[in-house]
Amino acid sequence: MIILITGTRTGIGKALARHFLDLGHRVVGCSRRPSTIEHPEYTHHEADLTDPKQVKAMFRSLRASHGSLDAVVNNAGVATMNHFMLTPDETARHLFDVNFFAVLSCSREAVKLLRRSTEPSPAILNVSTVAVPWALEGQLLYSASKAAVEQLTRVMSKELAEFGIRVNGLGLPPVRTVLTRTVPAEKIDALVQRQAIKRMCDTDDVVGPVEFLLSPQSRFVTGETLFLGGVH
Ligand SMILES: NC(=O)c1ccc[n+]([C@@H]2O[C@H](COP(=O)([O-])OP(=O)(O)OC[C@H]3O[C@@H](n4cnc5c(N)ncnc54)[C@H](OP(=O)(O)O)[C@@H]3O)[C@@H](O)[C@H]2O)c1
């Protein structure tokens, strides 16, 4: 498969890229800063996904180099943990630009290449968070932007079904990455204690569900956001 994963410089995106490269797939990744992955089947694009021109340029180049896509993981994301009264408009807009509008523009461009896939069940996967079902205080903008992504997942799954493209989501509990490094340990522990499985999720827990949701094994699954760790 040829898989595009956004936000592969660090964290979950990097772990996913490594996993799919180990399985023998071709992976295209991106981030604003340079690549941290070296592999003959890995291509990196330095692109800021909040800039539509950079998104278009990345997909033009991807089309020239790979011709098609079989799967896309909209993983790149940013978070801010703050009371909404203390969140400036500029921060709020940036969060939606990365977490929602970049998913929208990448998906729009990606569909053109997913339609050229020869795989039996091309798929898009969007990364969400427990901050949505738990409506976590201090995470209004972050969870609202991801709630919008979950709605995008549901509607897009219907609009793309006629093209044979599935769209699903993955809802993650806390994972130790750059994104969560400033969250105090006791806050993370309290969230972990709310999970049915009372231990911290790590990237090894994430790769299996992603593999399933991108593979033809889940060919009859679309419009769903699958939450890990038992969070309901
Ligand atoms: N870690 C958690 O506890 C957790 C829980 C639930 C959901 N999630 C979700 O999981 C996803 C991955 O998060 P992570 O924890 O792996 O965070 P991370 O380590 O901070 O990784 C985020 C990645 O996105 C890239 N990125 C950020 N802004 C970008 C932009 N404007 N354009 C292009 N790339 C951009 C970053 O690279 P550059 O800085 O070089 O651009 C980085 O590679 C996010 O969607 C996050 O919301 C994480």
Short mmCIF file of C-alpha atoms and ligand atoms in Angstrom, two decimals:
data_model
loop_
_atom_site.label_atom_id
_atom_site.label_comp_id
_atom_site.label_asym_id
_atom_site.label_seq_id
_atom_site.Cartn_x
_atom_site.Cartn_y
_atom_site.Cartn_z
CA MET A 1 0.00 0.00 0.00
CA ILE A 2 0.97 3.65 -0.40
CA ILE A 3 0.00 5.44 2.83
CA LEU A 4 0.05 9.17 3.56
CA ILE A 5 0.43 9.97 7.26
CA THR A 6 0.45 13.62 8.34
CA GLY A 7 2.55 14.78 11.29
CA THR A 8 5.26 12.10 11.12
CA ARG A 9 8.14 14.06 12.67
CA THR A 10 7.28 12.98 16.24
CA GLY A 11 4.87 10.98 18.39
CA ILE A 12 2.06 8.85 17.09
CA GLY A 13 2.55 9.77 13.42
CA LYS A 14 6.20 8.75 13.55
CA ALA A 15 5.36 5.44 15.28
CA LEU A 16 2.69 4.72 12.66
CA ALA A 17 5.07 5.53 9.79
CA ARG A 18 7.72 3.20 11.23
CA HIS A 19 5.16 0.43 11.73
CA PHE A 20 3.87 0.55 8.16
CA LEU A 21 7.42 0.79 6.74
CA ASP A 22 8.35 -2.33 8.77
CA LEU A 23 5.37 -4.10 7.20
CA GLY A 24 6.77 -3.30 3.73
CA HIS A 25 4.42 -0.47 2.75
CA ARG A 26 5.45 2.81 1.09
CA VAL A 27 4.87 5.77 3.39
CA VAL A 28 4.63 9.48 2.60
CA GLY A 29 4.82 11.76 5.64
CA CYS A 30 4.87 15.46 6.37
CA SER A 31 5.47 18.05 9.05
CA ARG A 32 6.60 21.67 9.17
CA ARG A 33 10.09 20.70 10.26
CA PRO A 34 12.51 18.22 8.65
CA SER A 35 12.05 14.46 8.72
CA THR A 36 13.28 12.28 11.57
CA ILE A 37 12.78 9.05 9.60
CA GLU A 38 15.28 7.56 7.20
CA HIS A 39 14.04 4.63 5.11
CA PRO A 40 14.23 3.90 1.38
CA GLU A 41 10.42 3.61 1.13
CA TYR A 42 9.77 6.82 3.09
CA THR A 43 9.24 10.23 1.49
CA HIS A 44 8.93 13.37 3.59
CA HIS A 45 7.34 16.69 2.69
CA GLU A 46 8.07 19.78 4.72
CA ALA A 47 4.72 21.50 4.63
CA ASP A 48 2.59 23.62 6.92
CA LEU A 49 -0.85 22.07 6.50
CA THR A 50 -2.57 25.31 7.52
CA ASP A 51 -1.38 26.86 4.25
CA PRO A 52 -3.59 25.66 1.36
CA LYS A 53 -0.83 26.49 -1.17
CA GLN A 54 1.63 24.21 0.65
CA VAL A 55 -1.01 21.46 0.86
CA LYS A 56 -1.65 21.67 -2.90
CA ALA A 57 2.08 21.69 -3.67
CA MET A 58 2.60 18.60 -1.49
CA PHE A 59 -0.16 16.67 -3.28
CA ARG A 60 1.10 17.79 -6.71
CA SER A 61 4.50 16.40 -5.83
CA LEU A 62 2.97 13.22 -4.34
CA ARG A 63 0.96 12.65 -7.50
CA ALA A 64 4.10 13.03 -9.62
CA SER A 65 6.17 10.67 -7.44
CA HIS A 66 3.59 8.00 -6.44
CA GLY A 67 0.62 8.43 -8.82
CA SER A 68 -1.99 7.26 -6.30
CA LEU A 69 -2.73 6.67 -2.63
CA ASP A 70 -4.30 3.68 -0.87
CA ALA A 71 -4.72 5.10 2.64
CA VAL A 72 -4.47 8.42 4.49
CA VAL A 73 -4.05 9.05 8.22
CA ASN A 74 -4.94 12.62 9.19
CA ASN A 75 -2.78 12.60 12.32
CA ALA A 76 -1.09 16.03 12.52
CA GLY A 77 -2.60 18.01 15.37
CA VAL A 78 -1.97 20.59 18.05
CA ALA A 79 -3.47 21.02 21.51
CA THR A 80 -3.84 23.80 24.01
CA MET A 81 -4.92 23.19 27.57
CA ASN A 82 -6.39 26.34 28.99
CA HIS A 83 -9.63 27.81 30.30
CA PHE A 84 -11.51 29.24 27.32
CA MET A 85 -11.55 32.66 29.01
CA LEU A 86 -7.76 32.60 28.80
CA THR A 87 -7.54 31.36 25.22
CA PRO A 88 -6.92 34.19 22.73
CA ASP A 89 -8.86 34.17 19.45
CA GLU A 90 -5.62 33.70 17.53
CA THR A 91 -4.86 30.47 19.43
CA ALA A 92 -8.43 29.27 18.94
CA ARG A 93 -8.24 29.86 15.19
CA HIS A 94 -4.84 28.17 14.90
CA LEU A 95 -6.21 25.07 16.63
CA PHE A 96 -9.09 24.83 14.17
CA ASP A 97 -6.73 25.57 11.26
CA VAL A 98 -4.50 22.58 12.10
CA ASN A 99 -6.98 20.14 13.66
CA PHE A 100 -9.98 20.71 11.40
CA PHE A 101 -9.32 22.79 8.27
CA ALA A 102 -6.07 20.94 7.43
CA VAL A 103 -7.93 17.62 7.70
CA LEU A 104 -10.56 19.00 5.35
CA SER A 105 -8.06 20.26 2.74
CA CYS A 106 -5.82 17.16 2.94
CA SER A 107 -8.86 14.90 2.58
CA ARG A 108 -10.10 16.88 -0.43
CA GLU A 109 -6.76 16.56 -2.20
CA ALA A 110 -6.22 12.96 -1.06
CA VAL A 111 -9.53 11.73 -2.47
CA LYS A 112 -8.28 12.55 -5.99
CA LEU A 113 -5.40 10.10 -5.44
CA LEU A 114 -7.40 7.53 -3.42
CA ARG A 115 -9.74 7.22 -6.44
CA ARG A 116 -6.74 5.97 -8.43
CA SER A 117 -6.02 3.23 -5.87
CA THR A 118 -6.05 -0.38 -7.06
CA GLU A 119 -6.47 -1.67 -3.48
CA PRO A 120 -9.86 -3.25 -2.61
CA SER A 121 -10.84 -0.79 0.12
CA PRO A 122 -9.04 2.59 0.20
CA ALA A 123 -9.52 4.46 3.47
CA ILE A 124 -9.09 7.72 5.36
CA LEU A 125 -8.49 7.67 9.13
CA ASN A 126 -8.84 10.77 11.33
CA VAL A 127 -7.29 10.98 14.80
CA SER A 128 -9.55 12.20 17.63
CA THR A 129 -9.40 12.25 21.43
CA VAL A 130 -11.21 11.28 24.64
CA ALA A 131 -11.44 15.01 25.31
CA VAL A 132 -14.54 14.88 23.02
CA PRO A 133 -16.74 12.29 24.83
CA TRP A 134 -15.41 13.41 28.23
CA ALA A 135 -15.94 17.14 27.44
CA LEU A 136 -12.79 17.89 29.42
CA GLU A 137 -12.60 21.28 31.07
CA GLY A 138 -9.59 23.28 29.97
CA GLN A 139 -9.78 21.70 26.52
CA LEU A 140 -12.68 23.55 24.92
CA LEU A 141 -10.93 24.55 21.70
CA TYR A 142 -9.02 21.28 21.31
CA SER A 143 -12.06 19.08 21.92
CA ALA A 144 -14.35 21.29 19.80
CA SER A 145 -11.94 21.05 16.85
CA LYS A 146 -11.80 17.24 17.23
CA ALA A 147 -15.60 17.03 17.64
CA ALA A 148 -15.76 18.79 14.27
CA VAL A 149 -13.40 16.12 12.88
CA GLU A 150 -15.69 13.36 14.21
CA GLN A 151 -18.63 14.99 12.43
CA LEU A 152 -16.51 15.33 9.28
CA THR A 153 -15.79 11.58 9.56
CA ARG A 154 -19.50 10.73 9.67
CA VAL A 155 -20.57 13.00 6.81
CA MET A 156 -17.54 12.33 4.61
CA SER A 157 -18.08 8.56 4.98
CA LYS A 158 -21.45 9.00 3.28
CA GLU A 159 -20.22 11.43 0.61
CA LEU A 160 -17.29 9.17 -0.33
CA ALA A 161 -19.06 5.79 -0.14
CA GLU A 162 -19.99 5.99 -3.83
CA PHE A 163 -16.28 6.19 -4.68
CA GLY A 164 -15.53 3.10 -2.57
CA ILE A 165 -13.56 5.19 -0.05
CA ARG A 166 -14.12 4.55 3.67
CA VAL A 167 -13.66 7.22 6.35
CA ASN A 168 -13.16 6.34 10.01
CA GLY A 169 -11.73 7.88 13.16
CA LEU A 170 -9.59 6.73 16.05
CA GLY A 171 -10.24 8.26 19.49
CA LEU A 172 -7.18 8.20 21.71
CA PRO A 173 -6.78 8.44 25.48
CA PRO A 174 -3.58 10.14 26.76
CA VAL A 175 -0.33 8.98 25.13
CA ARG A 176 3.08 10.36 26.20
CA THR A 177 4.29 12.51 23.28
CA VAL A 178 5.48 16.08 22.67
CA LEU A 179 1.81 17.07 22.66
CA THR A 180 1.25 15.96 26.28
CA ARG A 181 4.72 16.63 27.71
CA THR A 182 3.59 19.73 29.63
CA VAL A 183 0.54 18.02 31.18
CA PRO A 184 1.33 17.26 34.86
CA ALA A 185 1.65 13.55 35.72
CA GLU A 186 -1.25 13.68 38.23
CA LYS A 187 -3.60 15.06 35.55
CA ILE A 188 -2.64 12.26 33.17
CA ASP A 189 -3.04 9.68 35.98
CA ALA A 190 -6.54 10.96 36.75
CA LEU A 191 -7.51 10.50 33.09
CA VAL A 192 -5.98 7.01 32.95
CA GLN A 193 -8.06 6.08 36.04
CA ARG A 194 -11.23 7.02 34.07
CA GLN A 195 -10.38 4.44 31.39
CA ALA A 196 -11.76 0.87 31.70
CA ILE A 197 -8.19 -0.34 31.05
CA LYS A 198 -6.29 1.50 33.78
CA ARG A 199 -2.88 1.93 32.22
CA MET A 200 -1.39 4.51 29.92
CA CYS A 201 -1.93 3.96 26.20
CA ASP A 202 1.30 3.75 24.21
CA THR A 203 1.99 3.84 20.50
CA ASP A 204 2.12 0.02 20.36
CA ASP A 205 -1.54 0.03 21.43
CA VAL A 206 -2.40 2.37 18.56
CA VAL A 207 -0.78 0.66 15.56
CA GLY A 208 -3.04 -2.46 15.57
CA PRO A 209 -6.37 -0.59 15.40
CA VAL A 210 -4.94 1.74 12.72
CA GLU A 211 -3.78 -1.24 10.67
CA PHE A 212 -7.25 -2.78 10.96
CA LEU A 213 -9.08 0.42 9.98
CA LEU A 214 -6.86 0.91 6.91
CA SER A 215 -6.99 -2.71 5.74
CA PRO A 216 -9.69 -4.50 3.72
CA GLN A 217 -10.47 -6.47 6.93
CA SER A 218 -12.56 -3.44 7.92
CA ARG A 219 -14.08 -3.05 4.42
CA PHE A 220 -17.64 -2.84 5.86
CA VAL A 221 -16.72 -0.27 8.54
CA THR A 222 -17.16 3.42 7.73
CA GLY A 223 -18.21 6.61 9.53
CA GLU A 224 -17.09 5.25 12.92
CA THR A 225 -14.69 6.69 15.48
CA LEU A 226 -13.18 3.84 17.48
CA PHE A 227 -12.10 4.78 21.01
CA LEU A 228 -9.24 2.95 22.72
CA GLY A 229 -8.86 2.11 26.40
CA GLY A 230 -12.56 1.82 27.28
CA VAL A 231 -13.60 5.41 27.69
CA HIS A 232 -17.42 5.32 27.61
N1 LIG B 1 -0.68 12.34 22.69
C1 LIG B 1 -1.92 12.23 23.15
O1 LIG B 1 -2.14 12.04 24.36
C2 LIG B 1 -3.09 12.29 22.21
C3 LIG B 1 -4.35 11.93 22.69
C4 LIG B 1 -5.44 12.01 21.85
C5 LIG B 1 -5.28 12.40 20.53
N2 LIG B 1 -4.03 12.75 20.08
C6 LIG B 1 -3.91 13.17 18.69
O2 LIG B 1 -2.91 12.41 18.05
C7 LIG B 1 -2.34 13.17 16.97
C8 LIG B 1 -0.82 13.11 17.06
O3 LIG B 1 -0.42 13.71 18.26
P1 LIG B 1 0.96 13.40 19.00
O4 LIG B 1 0.62 13.17 20.41
O5 LIG B 1 1.75 12.39 18.26
O6 LIG B 1 1.61 14.87 18.92
P2 LIG B 1 3.05 15.39 18.46
O7 LIG B 1 4.11 14.46 18.92
O8 LIG B 1 3.09 16.82 18.89
O9 LIG B 1 2.98 15.29 16.86
C9 LIG B 1 2.26 16.20 16.07
C10 LIG B 1 2.84 16.18 14.66
O10 LIG B 1 2.09 17.07 13.84
C11 LIG B 1 2.99 17.93 13.13
N3 LIG B 1 2.33 19.21 12.91
C12 LIG B 1 1.86 20.08 13.84
N4 LIG B 1 1.35 21.17 13.24
C13 LIG B 1 1.51 21.00 11.91
C14 LIG B 1 1.21 21.79 10.76
N5 LIG B 1 0.65 23.01 10.87
N6 LIG B 1 1.51 21.29 9.54
C15 LIG B 1 2.11 20.08 9.41
N7 LIG B 1 2.41 19.28 10.46
C16 LIG B 1 2.12 19.75 11.69
C17 LIG B 1 4.24 18.03 14.03
O11 LIG B 1 5.44 18.30 13.32
P3 LIG B 1 6.01 19.80 13.13
O12 LIG B 1 6.01 20.42 14.50
O13 LIG B 1 7.37 19.63 12.53
O14 LIG B 1 5.06 20.47 12.20
C18 LIG B 1 4.29 16.60 14.59
O15 LIG B 1 4.96 15.74 13.68
C19 LIG B 1 -2.93 14.58 17.09
O16 LIG B 1 -3.98 14.73 16.17
C20 LIG B 1 -3.46 14.61 18.51
O17 LIG B 1 -4.52 15.53 18.68
C21 LIG B 1 -2.93 12.69 20.88
#
